[in-house]
Coordinates of C-alpha atoms in Angstrom, one line a residue:
X1 CA 0.0 0.0 0.0
X2 CA 1.5 3.3 -1.1
X3 CA 0.4 6.3 1.0
X4 CA -0.6 4.2 3.9
X5 CA -0.2 6.8 6.6
X6 CA -2.7 9.2 4.9
X7 CA -6.4 9.4 5.6
X8 CA -7.4 6.7 3.0
X9 CA -4.5 4.4 3.7
X10 CA -5.2 4.3 7.4
X11 CA -8.7 3.0 6.9
X12 CA -7.8 0.7 4.0
X13 CA -5.1 -1.0 6.0
X14 CA -7.6 -1.7 8.7
X15 CA -10.2 -3.1 6.3
X16 CA -7.8 -5.3 4.4
X17 CA -6.0 -6.6 7.6
X18 CA -9.3 -7.4 9.2
X19 CA -10.1 -9.7 6.2
X20 CA -6.8 -11.5 6.6
X21 CA -4.6 -9.8 4.0
X22 CA -0.9 -9.6 4.8
X23 CA -0.3 -5.8 4.5
X24 CA 2.9 -3.9 3.8
X25 CA 2.1 -0.3 4.6
X26 CA 4.4 2.1 2.8
X27 CA 4.6 5.8 3.4
X28 CA 7.2 8.6 3.3
X29 CA 7.7 8.4 7.1
X30 CA 7.0 4.7 7.6
X31 CA 4.5 5.5 10.3
X32 CA 2.0 3.2 12.0
X33 CA -1.6 3.9 13.0
X34 CA -2.3 2.8 16.5
X35 CA -5.5 1.0 15.3
X36 CA -3.6 -1.3 12.9
X37 CA -2.9 -4.9 13.9
X38 CA 0.6 -5.7 15.0
X39 CA 1.3 -7.9 12.1
X40 CA 1.0 -5.0 9.6
X41 CA 4.5 -4.3 8.3
X42 CA 5.5 -0.7 7.8
X43 CA 8.2 0.6 5.5
X44 CA 9.5 4.1 4.8
X45 CA 9.4 4.8 1.0
X46 CA 9.5 8.0 -1.1
X47 CA 7.3 6.9 -4.0
X48 CA 9.2 9.4 -6.3
X49 CA 12.3 7.1 -5.8
X50 CA 11.7 4.3 -8.3
X51 CA 14.5 2.1 -6.9
X52 CA 13.2 2.5 -3.3
X53 CA 9.7 1.6 -4.4
X54 CA 10.9 -1.5 -6.2
X55 CA 12.9 -2.5 -3.2
X56 CA 9.8 -2.1 -0.9
X57 CA 7.8 -4.2 -3.3
X58 CA 10.3 -7.0 -3.0
X59 CA 9.2 -10.2 -4.7
X60 CA 5.8 -8.8 -5.4
X61 CA 2.3 -8.6 -4.1
X62 CA -1.2 -9.9 -5.0
X63 CA -2.7 -6.4 -4.9
X64 CA -1.1 -2.9 -4.8
X65 CA -3.1 0.0 -3.5
X66 CA -1.9 3.4 -4.5
X67 CA -3.5 6.3 -2.6
X68 CA -1.2 9.1 -3.9
X69 CA -0.8 8.5 -7.6
X70 CA -1.0 11.4 -10.1
X71 CA -0.2 11.6 -13.8
X72 CA 1.5 9.5 -16.4
X73 CA 4.8 9.3 -14.5
X74 CA 3.2 7.4 -11.6
X75 CA 1.2 5.2 -14.0
X76 CA 4.4 4.3 -15.8
X77 CA 6.2 3.7 -12.5
X78 CA 3.5 1.1 -11.6
X79 CA 3.5 -0.5 -15.0
X80 CA 7.3 -0.9 -14.8
X81 CA 6.6 -3.1 -11.8
X82 CA 3.6 -4.9 -13.3
X83 CA 5.4 -8.3 -13.5
X84 CA 5.4 -8.3 -9.6
X85 CA 1.9 -7.0 -9.1
X86 CA -1.2 -9.2 -9.4
X87 CA -3.6 -6.3 -9.7
X88 CA -3.9 -2.7 -8.5
X89 CA -6.5 -0.4 -6.9
X90 CA -5.7 3.3 -7.5
X91 CA -7.5 6.3 -6.1
X92 CA -8.6 8.8 -8.7
X93 CA -11.0 11.7 -8.4
X94 CA -14.5 12.8 -9.4
X95 CA -12.8 16.0 -10.7
X96 CA -12.1 14.1 -14.0
X97 CA -15.7 14.6 -15.1
X98 CA -16.8 17.4 -17.4
X99 CA -20.2 18.3 -18.7
X100 CA -21.4 18.2 -22.3
X101 CA -20.2 21.8 -22.8
X102 CA -16.7 21.0 -21.5
X103 CA -17.2 22.7 -18.2
X104 CA -15.5 21.0 -15.2
X105 CA -14.0 21.8 -11.8
X106 CA -11.1 23.7 -13.5
X107 CA -13.6 26.1 -15.1
X108 CA -15.8 26.8 -12.1
X109 CA -14.2 30.2 -11.4
X110 CA -15.3 31.6 -14.8
X111 CA -18.7 33.2 -15.4
X112 CA -21.2 30.3 -15.8
X113 CA -18.2 28.0 -15.6
X114 CA -19.6 25.5 -13.1
X115 CA -20.5 22.2 -14.8
X116 CA -24.1 21.0 -15.3
X117 CA -23.8 17.3 -14.7
X118 CA -26.6 14.7 -15.0
X119 CA -28.0 13.6 -11.7
X120 CA -26.6 11.1 -10.9
X121 CA -23.3 11.1 -12.8
X122 CA -22.4 7.7 -14.4
X123 CA -18.9 6.5 -15.1
X124 CA -19.6 7.0 -18.8
X125 CA -19.9 10.8 -18.4
X126 CA -17.3 12.7 -20.5
X127 CA -14.0 13.5 -18.9
X128 CA -11.4 16.2 -19.1
X129 CA -8.5 15.9 -21.6
X130 CA -5.4 14.2 -20.1
X131 CA -2.5 16.4 -19.3
X132 CA -0.2 17.4 -16.4
X133 CA -1.8 20.9 -16.2
X134 CA -4.1 20.5 -13.2
X135 CA -5.1 18.0 -10.6
X136 CA -8.1 16.8 -12.6
X137 CA -6.3 16.5 -15.9
X138 CA -3.3 14.6 -14.3
X139 CA -5.7 12.2 -12.7
X140 CA -7.3 11.5 -16.1
X141 CA -3.9 11.0 -17.6
X142 CA -3.1 8.5 -14.8
X143 CA -6.4 6.7 -15.5
X144 CA -5.9 6.4 -19.3
X145 CA -2.4 5.1 -19.0
X146 CA -3.4 2.4 -16.5
X147 CA -6.6 1.4 -18.4
X148 CA -4.6 1.1 -21.7
X149 CA -2.4 -1.5 -20.0
X150 CA -5.4 -3.9 -19.6
X151 CA -4.5 -7.4 -18.5
X152 CA -0.9 -6.4 -18.1
X153 CA -1.9 -4.7 -14.8
X154 CA -5.6 -5.0 -14.1
X155 CA -6.5 -1.8 -12.2
X156 CA -9.6 -0.6 -10.5
X157 CA -9.7 3.2 -10.4
X158 CA -11.9 4.7 -7.8
X159 CA -13.3 8.2 -8.6
X160 CA -13.7 9.5 -5.1
X161 CA -16.1 12.3 -4.2
X162 CA -15.6 14.7 -1.3
X163 CA -13.7 12.5 1.1
X164 CA -14.5 12.9 4.8
X165 CA -13.5 11.3 8.1
X166 CA -10.7 11.6 10.6
X167 CA -7.1 12.5 9.5
X168 CA -8.3 14.5 6.5
X169 CA -5.8 17.1 5.2
X170 CA -8.9 19.0 3.9
X171 CA -11.7 18.5 6.5
X172 CA -14.6 20.4 4.9
X173 CA -16.6 19.8 8.1
X174 CA -14.3 22.2 9.9
X175 CA -16.3 25.0 8.2
X176 CA -19.2 24.2 10.6
X177 CA -17.2 22.7 13.5
X178 CA -15.2 25.9 14.0
X179 CA -18.4 28.0 14.0
X180 CA -19.7 25.8 16.8
X181 CA -16.5 26.2 18.7
X182 CA -16.5 30.0 18.1
X183 CA -20.2 30.1 19.2
X184 CA -21.4 31.7 16.0
X185 CA -25.2 31.8 16.2
X186 CA -26.0 31.7 12.5
X187 CA -25.1 29.8 9.4
X188 CA -25.3 31.9 6.2
X189 CA -25.5 29.7 3.1
X190 CA -25.5 30.8 -0.5
X191 CA -27.4 29.0 -3.3
X192 CA -30.3 28.5 -0.9
X193 CA -28.1 26.0 1.1
X194 CA -29.2 23.5 -1.5
X195 CA -25.8 22.7 -3.0
X196 CA -24.9 19.0 -3.1
X197 CA -21.3 17.7 -3.5
X198 CA -21.5 14.0 -3.0
X199 CA -19.3 12.9 0.0
X200 CA -17.6 9.6 0.6
X201 CA -16.6 8.5 4.1
X202 CA -13.1 7.1 4.2
X203 CA -14.5 3.8 5.6
X204 CA -16.8 3.5 2.6
X205 CA -13.8 4.1 0.3
X206 CA -11.9 1.5 2.2
X207 CA -14.7 -0.9 1.6
X208 CA -14.6 -0.3 -2.1
X209 CA -10.8 -1.0 -1.9
X210 CA -11.4 -4.2 -0.1
X211 CA -14.0 -5.4 -2.6
X212 CA -11.9 -4.5 -5.6
X213 CA -8.8 -6.2 -4.1
X214 CA -10.8 -9.5 -4.0
X215 CA -12.2 -9.0 -7.5
X216 CA -9.5 -7.7 -9.8
X217 CA -10.3 -6.0 -13.1
X218 CA -9.7 -3.0 -15.4
X219 CA -12.5 -0.6 -14.6
X220 CA -13.4 2.8 -13.3
X221 CA -16.0 3.2 -10.5
X222 CA -17.5 6.1 -8.6
X223 CA -16.9 6.2 -4.8
X224 CA -19.6 7.8 -2.8
X225 CA -21.7 7.5 0.4
X226 CA -25.3 6.2 0.3
X227 CA -26.5 9.8 0.8
X228 CA -25.6 13.1 -1.0
X229 CA -26.8 15.7 1.6
X230 CA -27.3 19.4 0.9
X231 CA -25.1 22.0 2.5
X232 CA -28.1 22.9 4.8
X233 CA -28.4 19.3 5.8
X234 CA -24.7 19.0 6.5
X235 CA -24.9 22.2 8.7
X236 CA -27.7 20.7 10.7
X237 CA -25.9 17.3 11.0
X238 CA -22.7 18.9 12.4
X239 CA -24.7 20.9 14.9
X240 CA -26.5 17.8 16.0
X241 CA -23.3 15.8 16.4
X242 CA -21.9 18.6 18.6
X243 CA -25.0 19.2 20.6
X244 CA -25.4 22.7 19.2
X245 CA -28.2 24.8 17.7
X246 CA -27.9 27.7 15.2
X247 CA -30.1 29.7 12.9
X248 CA -29.9 29.0 9.2
X249 CA -30.0 32.0 6.8
X250 CA -30.1 31.2 3.1
X251 CA -29.2 33.4 0.2
X252 CA -30.8 32.7 -3.1
X253 CA -28.3 32.4 -5.9
X254 CA -24.7 33.6 -5.8
X255 CA -23.1 35.2 -2.7
X256 CA -23.7 38.9 -2.5
X257 CA -20.0 39.4 -1.8
X258 CA -17.1 37.1 -2.4
X259 CA -17.0 34.2 -0.1
X260 CA -20.1 35.1 1.9
X261 CA -22.1 32.0 2.5
X262 CA -19.8 29.9 0.4
X263 CA -18.8 26.6 2.0
X264 CA -16.5 23.8 0.8
X265 CA -19.6 22.0 -0.6
X266 CA -21.3 25.0 -2.1
X267 CA -22.2 24.4 -5.7
X268 CA -24.7 26.2 -8.0
X269 CA -25.6 22.8 -9.5
X270 CA -25.6 19.3 -7.9
X271 CA -22.6 16.9 -8.1
X272 CA -24.1 13.5 -7.3
X273 CA -22.6 10.2 -8.3
X274 CA -24.2 7.0 -9.6
X275 CA -23.1 4.1 -7.4
X276 CA -25.0 1.4 -9.3
X277 CA -21.8 0.2 -11.1
X278 CA -20.0 -0.5 -7.9
X279 CA -23.0 -2.2 -6.4
X280 CA -23.4 -4.3 -9.5
X281 CA -19.7 -5.2 -10.2
X282 CA -18.4 -5.5 -6.6
X283 CA -21.5 -6.0 -4.5
X284 CA -20.7 -2.7 -2.8
X285 CA -22.8 -1.8 0.2
X286 CA -21.8 1.3 2.3
X287 CA -20.6 0.5 5.8
X288 CA -21.6 3.9 7.2
X289 CA -23.7 6.9 6.3
X290 CA -22.9 10.6 6.5
X291 CA -24.7 11.7 9.7
X292 CA -23.8 8.5 11.6
X293 CA -20.1 8.9 10.8
X294 CA -20.0 12.5 11.9
X295 CA -19.3 12.3 15.7
X296 CA -15.8 10.8 15.2
X297 CA -15.0 13.3 12.4
X298 CA -16.1 16.4 14.3
X299 CA -14.3 15.2 17.5
X300 CA -11.1 14.8 15.5
X301 CA -11.4 18.2 13.9
X302 CA -12.2 19.8 17.3
X303 CA -9.0 18.3 18.8
X304 CA -6.9 19.8 16.0
X305 CA -8.5 23.3 16.7
X306 CA -8.1 23.0 20.5
X307 CA -6.7 25.9 22.6
X308 CA -7.5 28.4 19.9
X309 CA -5.1 26.9 17.3
X310 CA -5.3 28.8 14.0
X311 CA -7.2 26.7 11.4
X312 CA -4.6 27.6 8.7
X313 CA -1.9 26.0 10.8
X314 CA -4.0 23.0 11.6
X315 CA -5.2 22.4 8.0
X316 CA -2.7 24.1 5.6
X317 CA -4.1 22.2 2.6
X318 CA -7.5 23.5 3.3
X319 CA -6.2 27.0 3.7
X320 CA -4.5 26.7 0.3
X321 CA -7.6 25.4 -1.3
X322 CA -9.9 28.0 0.2
X323 CA -7.6 30.9 0.6
X324 CA -7.9 34.5 -0.7
X325 CA -10.1 36.0 -2.1
X326 CA -12.3 33.6 -0.2
X327 CA -12.0 33.4 3.6
X328 CA -14.0 30.6 5.1
X329 CA -14.1 32.4 8.5
X330 CA -14.5 36.1 7.7
X331 CA -16.9 36.7 10.6
X332 CA -16.6 40.5 10.2
X333 CA -18.0 40.3 6.7
X334 CA -20.8 38.0 7.9
X335 CA -21.7 40.4 10.7
X336 CA -21.6 43.4 8.3
X337 CA -24.0 41.7 5.9
X338 CA -26.3 40.6 8.7
X339 CA -26.4 44.2 10.0
X340 CA -27.2 45.6 6.6
X341 CA -30.0 43.0 6.2
X342 CA -31.5 44.1 9.5
X343 CA -30.3 41.0 11.4

C-alpha cells in the first residue's frame, strides 16, 4: 500500500488486515496507525524514488493499493513493476468529469463555468482531456495510461467524491465545527443552502478498496456515500453531532459578496454520483452513512483546533484550497452583511 499513513491508507489497512490480508504499509515516514494490527508491516518509502519503491515491493504482491498516484509518471512507475503486481487499486477523483459543454472543476471560477452534470453522474460521463496541467487532468492521464495496460496490470480506479472522516488534510466539516466552537449563532448559506457535493466517508472508500482487491479487473468506479446531503443538511448534522443549535439564513443564488455563505460543498448545480456500477460489479454496500459517521469526524477536527489553534496552521491544505479572495471564516463580513440586512 502506497500512501498508507494518509487518511485513505489508514482506513484501507484496517479493512484489508481485518479480512486476513498480509499488508505492507508504505509511506514517506513509515509511520504506524495505533489501530492497525501488530502484524501490519510498515516501510518508509519515497514513492518518487523508483528504486526504493521497487525494493519495498520485493518479490511482489497480490494487490497494490496506490492512494497518492498522479499523472503518467506514476502510472508508468507502476507499469514498470507490473510483473510483480497481481492487480492494482488506484485512487482517482470525481474531478475528472466534465459536462457536455466542456465545463468542469477547473472552469468553475469563470462566469457560468460550473459544470451542469446529470443527476446522478455515471462513469460514462465525458472526462477532461489528459495532461499534467491540473489535478483533474493529471488524474485523467493516470487513468488512461493504466486502463490502456489492460491485463498487463488489471487496475480498479476509484473516482472519489468529497472524502471525509478523521485525519483528513482537507476537512470540509471544519467550516461548521469551527463555527460551533466559536459560538457563532447563524449559518449563512449561498445558493439556498441546496448545493450537493457527494461525499464519501473514508471507511466506505476502504470498503470499495477491499472489494476491488478481491475481484481484480480493469475498470473505473465512482466512490460515494449512500446519501448526498445538501449543505443545509450538513450544517444541521454537524450541529446535532456537537449538541449545538444555530439559525440558518439562506441566500438565493450567488453570494452577495465574495465568499459570503460559500462553503466547501457550495455548488450552484448538484454533483451527485451514480453508485450502481460499484454495487453491480463489486457487490458494494456502504458501511456507514454521512450523519452516523460525523461524531468521530467532528471530535477529531475539534481536537486539531483545541486551545485556539489557527485553522490555517491545523489544516494548511484547506487554507490553500480555500484561501484569498475567499475566507471561510470572515466573521466581520458576515456580521456586516447581517447588520445591513437588519439582522
